Amino acid sequence: MSDTESYVYRYSWDKEDLMSYPFKEHYVKQPEVLAYLEHVVERHDLRKHMRFNTQMISADWMDEDHRWHVTVTGDKKVTAKYLITGLGLLSAKNFPSILGLDTFKGDLHHTAAWPKGYSVANKRVGVIGCGSTGVQVITEIGRHVKTLTCFQRHPQYSVPSGDQKVTPEYRAWINENWDDIFHRVRHSITAFGFKESEQSYHDASPEERERVFEENWEKGNGFRFMFGTFNDIATDAEANEGACEFIRGKIDQIVKDPEKARKLKPYDVYARRPLCDGNASDGETYFEQFNRPNVDIVDLKETPIERVEAEGVRTSDGTLHKLDVLIFATGFDAVEGNYTRILIHGRDGVSLKDAWEESGPTSYLGVSMPGFPNLFMENGPKGAFTNQPPAIEAQVEFVTDIIAKAEKVGGEAPVIESTPEAEREYSALCDELAANSLFWKAQDNWIFGANIPGKKRCLRFFFGGMQAYREKLAECTANGYAGFKPLAKA
Ligand code: NA7
């Protein structure tokens, strides 16, 4: 389930389609996301431009002809004036190596490669991980499985999603307000479509704080809870702790077994990617799952996994958690993991991997990398930390414009290349913006590359919000593509 509401998890540029394309629930689920994308492809006759079952093996920039020389499966070569990657932020799986994993007799699955039709019904299931995905999986499967053992390293501040059926009235409201909705999206921090709060936690009385938190808990959505309650939850320690206390109070109210509640309650700063529960078919929340007698929680900080054995998972207290299925909801080798598994060589044969060795994954404006002319990354490192479709649209518009400009003035073989200074300045700005937020204090997650041993620990996003990100792109365009070398003719 995308935890962005359905109406802003789509393209904004086809108003007629926005008015007519149906969506059943407040959140779209994977099959609907796929169906929507296929629909857009059909509607705009895009399939003729696509080649399936074609893996890009490598891409090399050649200064001789100002072209990308791309090798694809079957040793086929393609040359391209511009290379635009859409490799995704989260697609290379993180499958942590755990001692004895290969000895497990049951089924092993990663949530990012779920086998079609596989059922966990009446099985003894273990889930490792309780990030966005783990929380959704646990909320969904608790009722179907024989036993569910949740192996949790960090407890999470998860709030309800508020998912529900789209009523005709709600749909009519959306259709009447598309222009305002996307205006708000583009001029907001999160681009999630809801009204972000302008009120400081400190300006509200204790009763008002409680009312606002309660109201937003009821409405649901993790980003709404963080940015729609008060405007300083992500930046002010006291405001943040107010939100934490409210959520811990909810866990205490909901989870009947005090021992389970103790394990589920987070005490860290609430500054990881905000989560919300999955959409259980009976409307139950994540924390309610732990009232089921068949659902248990293992705190890996108290009792770490010692090894995986044929029958299940052995924790450090000697317990063998017997399992038929072990599900890895352990996330992704995020951001650069999608790039470094492909060989992209820029000037002088330098690969992206090498170029990011010292600095960590970086870019100019989230789209361009010095030394890699005519390469544009949609969703490259240091893109906006927001709802993604509008961020991608902003990048697509920017890249389309700069290529159009290059085509006009650059002759047969234009070269578009950002400067190292521009990349460094932009990167420093990203750090500065993040350092002003509490996210800087909670770096032990994928946003900073900390979820995978050996990855460079550094920021991977622009934390200024959607409006500021769009302004940065617009400023660059308005200043004659400042930060890029003057367009060179062949
Ligand atoms: P996440 O958010 O990276 O979550 C992965 C979870 O897996 C998280 O709870 C991790 O614990 C846990 N994890 C990872 N490695 C281990 C090991 N070795 N042992 C135990 N637990 C582990 O991935 P998701 O798929 O949930 O979501 C990724 C993004 O997709 C999400 O933010 C949305 O933007 C969409 P930790 O919290 O690090 O202690």
Coordinates of C-alpha atoms and ligand atoms in Angstrom, one line a residue:
M1 CA 0.0 0.0 0.0
S2 CA 1.3 3.4 -0.8
D3 CA 0.9 5.5 2.3
T4 CA 0.4 8.6 0.3
E5 CA -3.3 9.2 -0.3
S6 CA -4.6 7.9 -3.6
Y7 CA -5.5 11.3 -5.1
V8 CA -1.9 12.6 -4.9
Y9 CA -0.2 9.3 -5.8
R10 CA -0.7 10.0 -9.5
Y11 CA 0.3 12.3 -12.4
S12 CA -1.0 15.8 -12.2
W13 CA -0.6 16.7 -15.8
D14 CA -3.7 14.9 -17.4
K15 CA -6.7 16.7 -15.9
E16 CA -9.2 14.8 -17.9
D17 CA -7.8 11.5 -16.6
L18 CA -7.6 12.9 -13.1
M19 CA -11.3 13.6 -13.3
S20 CA -12.3 10.2 -14.6
Y21 CA -9.8 7.5 -13.4
P22 CA -11.4 5.6 -10.6
F23 CA -9.8 4.7 -7.3
K24 CA -11.7 2.7 -4.7
E25 CA -9.9 3.5 -1.4
H26 CA -8.1 6.4 0.1
Y27 CA -4.8 4.5 -0.4
V28 CA -3.8 2.6 -3.5
K29 CA -2.5 -0.9 -3.2
Q30 CA 0.2 -2.5 -5.5
P31 CA -2.2 -4.0 -8.1
E32 CA -3.9 -0.6 -8.5
V33 CA -0.6 1.3 -8.8
L34 CA 0.4 -1.1 -11.6
A35 CA -3.0 -1.0 -13.3
Y36 CA -2.9 2.9 -13.2
L37 CA 0.6 2.9 -14.8
E38 CA -0.5 0.5 -17.5
H39 CA -3.6 2.7 -18.1
V40 CA -1.4 5.8 -18.5
V41 CA 0.9 3.9 -20.9
E42 CA -2.1 2.8 -23.0
R43 CA -3.8 6.2 -22.9
H44 CA -0.7 8.0 -24.1
D45 CA 0.4 5.3 -26.5
L46 CA 3.8 5.0 -24.7
R47 CA 4.3 1.3 -25.1
K48 CA 5.9 1.7 -28.5
H49 CA 8.8 3.5 -26.8
M50 CA 9.5 0.7 -24.3
R51 CA 11.6 -2.4 -24.6
F52 CA 10.9 -5.1 -22.0
N53 CA 13.2 -7.9 -20.8
T54 CA 16.1 -5.6 -21.6
Q55 CA 18.7 -5.2 -18.8
M56 CA 21.2 -2.3 -19.0
I57 CA 24.6 -3.8 -18.3
S58 CA 26.7 -0.7 -18.6
A59 CA 26.8 2.8 -20.0
D60 CA 29.9 4.6 -21.0
W61 CA 30.2 8.3 -21.9
M62 CA 32.4 8.9 -24.9
D63 CA 34.0 12.3 -25.2
E64 CA 34.8 11.6 -28.9
D65 CA 31.2 11.6 -30.0
H66 CA 29.4 13.1 -27.0
R67 CA 27.2 10.1 -26.7
W68 CA 26.4 7.4 -24.1
H69 CA 27.3 4.0 -25.3
V70 CA 25.0 1.6 -23.6
T71 CA 25.3 -2.2 -23.5
V72 CA 22.1 -4.1 -22.9
T73 CA 21.5 -7.8 -22.5
G74 CA 22.5 -9.9 -25.5
D75 CA 25.6 -7.7 -25.9
K76 CA 23.5 -5.3 -27.9
K77 CA 24.8 -1.7 -28.1
V78 CA 22.7 1.4 -28.1
T79 CA 24.0 5.0 -28.4
A80 CA 22.1 7.8 -26.8
K81 CA 22.6 11.6 -26.7
Y82 CA 21.0 11.7 -23.3
L83 CA 20.8 9.0 -20.7
I84 CA 17.9 9.3 -18.2
T85 CA 17.7 6.8 -15.4
G86 CA 14.6 5.9 -13.5
L87 CA 16.1 3.3 -11.3
G88 CA 14.0 4.1 -8.3
L89 CA 14.9 5.0 -4.7
L90 CA 14.0 1.7 -3.2
S91 CA 14.5 -1.3 -5.5
A92 CA 17.7 -3.1 -4.6
K93 CA 16.7 -5.4 -1.8
N94 CA 18.4 -5.5 1.6
F95 CA 18.7 -9.1 2.6
P96 CA 20.9 -9.1 5.7
S97 CA 23.2 -12.0 6.2
I98 CA 22.2 -13.8 9.3
L99 CA 24.2 -16.8 10.5
G100 CA 22.7 -20.1 9.5
L101 CA 20.2 -18.6 7.1
D102 CA 20.9 -21.3 4.4
T103 CA 20.0 -24.0 6.9
F104 CA 16.4 -22.9 7.3
K105 CA 14.0 -25.6 6.0
G106 CA 11.0 -23.4 5.7
D107 CA 10.2 -20.7 3.1
L108 CA 12.2 -17.5 3.0
H109 CA 10.7 -14.4 1.3
H110 CA 11.6 -10.8 1.0
T111 CA 8.7 -8.4 0.9
A112 CA 10.1 -6.7 -2.2
A113 CA 10.0 -9.9 -4.2
W114 CA 6.8 -11.5 -2.9
P115 CA 5.9 -14.6 -4.9
K116 CA 2.6 -14.2 -6.6
G117 CA -0.2 -16.2 -5.0
Y118 CA 1.9 -17.3 -2.0
S119 CA -0.2 -17.7 1.1
V120 CA 0.8 -17.6 4.7
A121 CA -2.6 -18.8 5.9
N122 CA -2.3 -21.2 8.9
K123 CA 1.5 -21.1 8.8
R124 CA 3.9 -20.2 11.6
V125 CA 5.3 -17.0 10.3
G126 CA 8.3 -14.8 11.4
V127 CA 8.7 -11.2 10.2
I128 CA 12.0 -9.5 10.5
G129 CA 11.6 -5.7 10.4
C130 CA 8.9 -3.3 11.2
G131 CA 9.5 -0.3 9.0
S132 CA 6.8 0.9 6.6
T133 CA 6.6 -2.5 5.0
G134 CA 6.8 -4.7 8.1
V135 CA 4.1 -2.7 9.8
Q136 CA 1.8 -3.2 6.8
V137 CA 2.6 -6.9 6.5
I138 CA 2.0 -7.5 10.2
T139 CA -1.3 -5.6 10.2
E140 CA -2.5 -7.6 7.3
I141 CA -1.5 -11.2 8.1
G142 CA -2.0 -11.5 11.9
R143 CA -5.5 -12.8 11.4
H144 CA -4.6 -15.4 8.8
V145 CA -1.6 -17.1 10.2
K146 CA -1.2 -19.8 12.8
T147 CA 1.4 -17.8 14.7
L148 CA 3.2 -14.6 14.0
T149 CA 6.5 -13.7 15.6
C150 CA 7.7 -10.2 14.9
F151 CA 11.4 -9.6 15.3
Q152 CA 11.8 -5.9 16.0
R153 CA 15.0 -4.0 16.3
H154 CA 13.7 -0.5 16.7
P155 CA 10.1 0.0 17.8
Q156 CA 8.2 2.4 15.6
Y157 CA 5.9 5.4 16.0
S158 CA 3.2 4.0 13.7
V159 CA -0.2 5.8 13.4
P160 CA -3.4 4.5 11.8
S161 CA -3.6 5.0 8.0
G162 CA -7.2 6.1 8.0
D163 CA -7.9 4.1 4.9
Q164 CA -11.5 3.8 3.9
K165 CA -13.7 3.4 0.8
V166 CA -14.0 6.4 -1.5
T167 CA -17.5 7.7 -1.3
P168 CA -19.2 9.6 -4.2
E169 CA -19.1 12.7 -2.0
Y170 CA -15.4 12.4 -1.4
R171 CA -14.7 11.8 -5.0
A172 CA -16.9 14.8 -6.0
W173 CA -14.9 17.0 -3.6
I174 CA -11.6 15.8 -5.1
N175 CA -12.8 16.4 -8.7
E176 CA -14.0 19.9 -7.8
N177 CA -10.6 20.7 -6.2
W178 CA -7.9 19.2 -8.4
D179 CA -6.3 22.6 -9.2
D180 CA -6.2 23.6 -5.5
I181 CA -5.0 20.1 -4.5
F182 CA -2.0 20.2 -6.8
H183 CA -1.3 23.9 -6.0
R184 CA -1.1 22.9 -2.4
V185 CA 1.0 19.9 -3.2
R186 CA 3.6 22.0 -5.0
H187 CA 3.7 24.7 -2.3
S188 CA 3.9 22.4 0.7
I189 CA 6.7 20.6 2.5
T190 CA 5.6 17.0 2.2
A191 CA 3.5 17.2 -1.1
F192 CA 1.0 14.8 0.6
G193 CA -2.0 16.9 -0.2
F194 CA -3.2 17.6 3.3
K195 CA -3.1 21.0 4.9
E196 CA 0.2 21.3 6.8
S197 CA 0.0 22.9 10.2
E198 CA 1.1 26.5 10.7
Q199 CA 0.8 26.4 14.5
S200 CA 3.6 25.8 16.9
Y201 CA 3.2 23.1 19.5
H202 CA 4.3 25.7 22.0
D203 CA 1.4 28.0 21.2
A204 CA -1.2 25.4 22.0
S205 CA -2.6 24.6 25.5
P206 CA -2.2 21.0 26.8
E207 CA -5.9 20.4 26.0
E208 CA -5.5 21.7 22.5
R209 CA -2.4 19.6 21.9
E210 CA -4.3 16.5 22.9
R211 CA -7.3 17.5 20.7
V212 CA -5.1 18.1 17.7
F213 CA -3.1 14.8 18.1
E214 CA -6.3 12.9 18.6
E215 CA -8.0 14.4 15.6
N216 CA -5.0 13.6 13.4
W217 CA -4.7 10.1 14.9
E218 CA -8.3 9.6 13.8
K219 CA -7.8 11.0 10.3
G220 CA -4.7 8.8 10.0
N221 CA -1.5 9.0 7.9
G222 CA 2.1 9.2 9.2
F223 CA 3.1 12.3 7.4
R224 CA -0.1 14.0 8.4
F225 CA 0.6 13.1 12.0
M226 CA 4.1 14.6 11.8
F227 CA 3.3 17.7 9.7
G228 CA -0.4 18.2 10.0
T229 CA -0.5 18.5 13.8
F230 CA 2.0 21.2 14.6
N231 CA 4.6 22.9 12.5
D232 CA 7.5 22.0 14.8
I233 CA 7.2 18.3 15.5
A234 CA 10.1 17.5 13.1
T235 CA 12.3 20.4 14.3
D236 CA 11.7 21.0 18.0
A237 CA 12.6 18.4 20.7
E238 CA 9.8 19.3 23.1
A239 CA 7.1 19.3 20.4
N240 CA 8.5 16.0 19.1
E241 CA 8.4 14.5 22.6
G242 CA 4.8 15.7 22.9
A243 CA 3.9 13.6 19.8
C244 CA 6.0 10.7 21.1
E245 CA 4.2 10.7 24.4
F246 CA 0.8 10.8 22.7
I247 CA 1.7 7.7 20.6
R248 CA 3.1 5.8 23.5
G249 CA -0.1 6.6 25.4
K250 CA -2.0 5.1 22.5
I251 CA 0.1 1.9 22.6
D252 CA -0.6 1.6 26.3
Q253 CA -4.3 2.0 25.7
I254 CA -4.5 -0.4 22.8
V255 CA -2.1 -3.2 23.7
K256 CA -3.5 -5.2 26.6
D257 CA -0.5 -7.2 27.5
P258 CA 1.8 -4.8 29.4
E259 CA 4.9 -6.8 28.4
K260 CA 4.1 -6.6 24.7
A261 CA 3.3 -2.9 25.1
R262 CA 6.6 -2.3 26.8
K263 CA 8.5 -3.8 23.9
L264 CA 6.4 -2.0 21.3
K265 CA 6.9 1.5 22.8
P266 CA 9.6 3.6 21.2
Y267 CA 11.5 6.2 23.2
D268 CA 13.8 7.5 20.4
V269 CA 13.2 10.9 18.8
Y270 CA 10.3 10.6 16.3
A271 CA 12.3 11.5 13.3
R272 CA 12.6 8.5 11.0
R273 CA 10.5 8.3 7.9
P274 CA 7.0 8.6 9.4
L275 CA 4.9 5.4 9.2
C276 CA 1.3 4.5 9.2
D277 CA -0.3 1.1 9.6
G278 CA -1.5 -1.1 6.8
N279 CA -5.0 -1.5 5.9
A280 CA -6.3 -4.5 7.8
S281 CA -9.5 -5.8 6.1
D282 CA -11.3 -5.5 9.4
G283 CA -10.1 -2.0 10.1
E284 CA -7.7 -3.1 12.9
T285 CA -4.5 -1.1 13.5
Y286 CA -1.0 -2.3 13.8
F287 CA -0.8 -2.2 17.5
E288 CA -4.2 -4.1 17.8
Q289 CA -2.6 -7.1 16.2
F290 CA -0.6 -7.7 19.4
N291 CA -3.8 -8.4 21.3
R292 CA -4.2 -11.6 19.2
P293 CA -2.9 -14.5 21.2
N294 CA -1.1 -15.8 18.1
V295 CA 0.9 -12.6 17.5
D296 CA 4.0 -12.0 19.5
I297 CA 6.8 -9.5 19.5
V298 CA 10.5 -10.2 20.1
D299 CA 12.7 -7.3 21.1
L300 CA 16.0 -7.8 19.3
K301 CA 17.8 -5.3 21.4
E302 CA 17.1 -7.5 24.5
T303 CA 17.4 -10.8 22.8
P304 CA 19.2 -10.5 19.4
I305 CA 19.0 -13.2 16.8
E306 CA 21.8 -15.7 17.4
R307 CA 21.3 -17.7 14.3
V308 CA 18.7 -19.2 12.0
E309 CA 18.3 -23.0 12.3
A310 CA 16.4 -25.6 10.2
E311 CA 13.3 -25.2 12.4
G312 CA 13.3 -21.4 12.9
V313 CA 15.1 -18.5 14.6
R314 CA 17.2 -18.9 17.7
T315 CA 17.5 -15.8 19.9
S316 CA 20.2 -15.0 22.5
D317 CA 18.0 -16.2 25.4
G318 CA 18.1 -19.7 23.9
T319 CA 14.6 -19.6 22.6
L320 CA 14.0 -21.3 19.3
H321 CA 11.1 -19.5 17.5
K322 CA 9.7 -22.3 15.3
L323 CA 8.7 -21.1 11.9
D324 CA 7.4 -22.4 8.5
V325 CA 8.0 -19.0 6.8
L326 CA 10.5 -16.3 7.5
I327 CA 9.6 -13.0 5.9
F328 CA 12.3 -10.3 5.5
A329 CA 10.7 -6.9 5.7
T330 CA 14.2 -5.5 5.9
G331 CA 14.0 -2.8 3.3
F332 CA 16.4 -1.8 0.6
D333 CA 19.9 -0.8 -0.3
A334 CA 18.3 2.5 -0.9
V335 CA 19.2 5.3 -3.3
E336 CA 22.7 4.5 -4.6
G337 CA 22.2 0.8 -4.3
N338 CA 20.1 1.1 -7.5
Y339 CA 23.0 2.8 -9.3
T340 CA 26.1 1.0 -8.1
R341 CA 24.8 -2.4 -9.3
I342 CA 25.0 -1.0 -12.8
L343 CA 28.2 0.2 -14.4
I344 CA 27.7 3.8 -15.4
H345 CA 31.0 5.4 -16.5
G346 CA 31.3 9.1 -17.0
R347 CA 34.3 11.1 -18.2
D348 CA 37.6 9.2 -18.1
G349 CA 36.0 6.0 -17.3
V350 CA 35.1 7.0 -13.7
S351 CA 32.1 5.0 -12.5
L352 CA 29.3 6.6 -10.4
K353 CA 30.3 4.2 -7.6
D354 CA 33.9 5.7 -7.7
A355 CA 32.6 9.2 -7.9
W356 CA 30.5 8.6 -4.8
E357 CA 33.2 6.8 -2.9
E358 CA 34.4 9.7 -0.8
S359 CA 31.4 11.9 -0.7
G360 CA 28.7 9.3 -0.5
P361 CA 25.9 9.4 -3.1
T362 CA 25.4 13.0 -4.2
S363 CA 24.2 15.1 -7.1
Y364 CA 23.4 18.6 -8.3
L365 CA 19.7 19.2 -7.7
G366 CA 19.0 15.4 -7.4
V367 CA 19.3 15.0 -11.1
S368 CA 22.9 15.6 -12.4
M369 CA 26.4 14.6 -11.4
P370 CA 29.6 16.4 -12.4
G371 CA 31.7 14.3 -14.7
F372 CA 28.6 12.5 -16.1
P373 CA 27.5 14.7 -19.0
N374 CA 24.0 14.3 -20.4
L375 CA 23.1 11.9 -17.6
F376 CA 20.0 12.7 -15.8
M377 CA 18.8 10.8 -12.8
E378 CA 15.1 10.8 -12.0
N379 CA 15.1 10.3 -8.2
G380 CA 18.8 10.5 -7.9
P381 CA 20.6 11.0 -4.6
K382 CA 19.5 14.3 -2.8
G383 CA 16.2 14.6 -4.4
A384 CA 13.3 15.9 -2.4
F385 CA 12.2 14.0 0.7
T386 CA 8.5 14.2 -0.1
N387 CA 5.7 12.3 -1.7
Q388 CA 7.5 11.0 -4.7
P389 CA 5.3 11.5 -7.8
P390 CA 5.2 15.3 -7.5
A391 CA 9.0 15.3 -6.9
I392 CA 9.6 13.2 -10.0
E393 CA 7.3 15.5 -12.0
A394 CA 9.4 18.5 -10.9
Q395 CA 12.5 16.7 -12.0
V396 CA 11.0 15.6 -15.3
E397 CA 9.9 19.1 -16.1
F398 CA 13.4 20.4 -15.3
V399 CA 15.2 17.8 -17.4
T400 CA 12.8 18.2 -20.3
D401 CA 13.5 22.0 -20.3
I402 CA 17.3 21.7 -20.1
I403 CA 17.4 19.2 -22.9
A404 CA 15.1 21.3 -25.0
K405 CA 17.5 24.3 -24.4
A406 CA 20.5 22.1 -25.3
E407 CA 18.9 21.0 -28.5
K408 CA 18.4 24.6 -29.5
V409 CA 21.8 26.0 -28.7
G410 CA 24.1 23.0 -28.5
G411 CA 24.3 21.9 -32.1
E412 CA 24.5 18.3 -33.1
A413 CA 26.2 17.0 -29.9
P414 CA 25.4 19.2 -26.9
V415 CA 27.0 18.6 -23.6
I416 CA 25.1 19.3 -20.4
E417 CA 27.2 19.0 -17.3
S418 CA 27.0 20.3 -13.8
T419 CA 30.0 21.7 -12.1
P420 CA 31.7 20.2 -9.0
E421 CA 31.2 23.5 -7.2
A422 CA 27.5 23.4 -7.8
E423 CA 27.3 19.9 -6.5
R424 CA 29.2 20.7 -3.4
E425 CA 27.2 23.8 -2.7
Y426 CA 23.9 21.9 -3.2
S427 CA 25.1 19.1 -1.0
A428 CA 26.1 21.5 1.7
L429 CA 22.6 23.1 1.5
C430 CA 21.0 19.6 1.9
D431 CA 23.1 19.0 5.0
E432 CA 22.2 22.4 6.4
L433 CA 18.5 21.9 5.9
A434 CA 18.6 18.5 7.4
A435 CA 20.7 19.6 10.3
N436 CA 17.9 22.0 11.2
S437 CA 15.5 19.1 11.6
L438 CA 15.4 16.3 14.2
F439 CA 16.0 13.8 11.4
W440 CA 19.7 14.7 11.8
K441 CA 19.5 13.2 15.3
A442 CA 18.1 9.9 14.1
Q443 CA 20.6 8.8 11.5
D444 CA 20.4 5.0 12.1
N445 CA 18.2 4.3 9.1
W446 CA 18.2 4.1 5.3
I447 CA 17.8 7.8 4.8
F448 CA 21.4 8.1 6.0
G449 CA 22.6 4.8 4.6
A450 CA 22.9 3.2 8.1
N451 CA 20.7 0.2 7.4
I452 CA 23.4 -1.7 5.6
P453 CA 26.9 -2.4 7.0
G454 CA 29.6 -0.7 5.0
K455 CA 27.5 1.9 3.4
K456 CA 28.7 5.5 3.6
R457 CA 26.9 7.3 6.4
C458 CA 25.5 10.5 5.0
L459 CA 22.3 12.3 4.0
R460 CA 20.6 11.1 0.9
F461 CA 17.8 13.7 0.5
F462 CA 16.9 17.4 0.1
F463 CA 15.1 18.2 3.3
G464 CA 13.8 21.7 2.4
G465 CA 10.4 20.4 1.2
M466 CA 8.6 20.4 -2.1
Q467 CA 8.1 24.1 -2.5
A468 CA 11.8 24.9 -1.7
Y469 CA 12.9 22.1 -4.0
R470 CA 10.9 23.4 -6.9
E471 CA 12.2 26.9 -6.2
K472 CA 15.8 25.5 -6.4
L473 CA 15.1 24.0 -9.8
A474 CA 13.3 27.1 -11.0
E475 CA 16.2 29.4 -9.8
C476 CA 18.6 27.2 -11.8
T477 CA 16.5 27.5 -14.9
A478 CA 15.9 31.2 -14.5
N479 CA 19.6 31.9 -14.1
G480 CA 20.5 30.3 -17.4
Y481 CA 21.1 26.8 -15.9
A482 CA 23.4 28.1 -13.1
G483 CA 25.6 25.4 -11.8
F484 CA 25.9 23.8 -15.3
K485 CA 28.8 24.5 -17.6
P486 CA 27.9 26.6 -20.5
L487 CA 26.4 24.4 -23.2
A488 CA 29.2 23.2 -25.4
K489 CA 28.9 22.7 -29.2
A490 CA 30.5 19.7 -30.7
Ligands
NA7_1 P1 12.9 0.0 6.1 O1 12.1 1.2 6.5 O2 14.4 0.2 5.9 O3 12.7 -1.0 7.3 C1 13.4 -2.2 7.4 C2 13.2 -2.8 8.7 O4 14.0 -4.0 8.8 C3 13.5 -2.0 10.0 O5 12.6 -2.3 10.9 C4 14.9 -2.5 10.3 O6 15.2 -2.3 11.7 C5 14.7 -3.9 10.0 N1 16.0 -4.6 9.8 C6 16.9 -4.4 8.8 N2 17.9 -5.2 8.9 C7 17.7 -5.9 10.0 C8 18.5 -6.9 10.6 N3 19.7 -7.3 10.2 N4 18.0 -7.4 11.8 C9 16.8 -7.0 12.2 N5 16.0 -6.1 11.7 C10 16.5 -5.5 10.6 O7 12.3 -0.7 4.9 P2 10.8 -0.8 4.4 O8 10.7 -1.7 3.3 O9 9.9 -1.0 5.6 O10 10.5 0.6 3.9 C11 11.4 1.3 3.1 C12 10.7 2.5 2.4 O11 9.8 2.0 1.4 C13 9.8 3.3 3.3 O12 10.5 4.2 4.1 C14 8.9 4.0 2.4 O13 9.5 5.2 1.9 C15 8.7 3.0 1.3 P3 15.7 -0.9 12.3 O14 14.5 -0.1 12.3 O15 16.8 -0.5 11.3 O16 16.3 -1.3 13.6

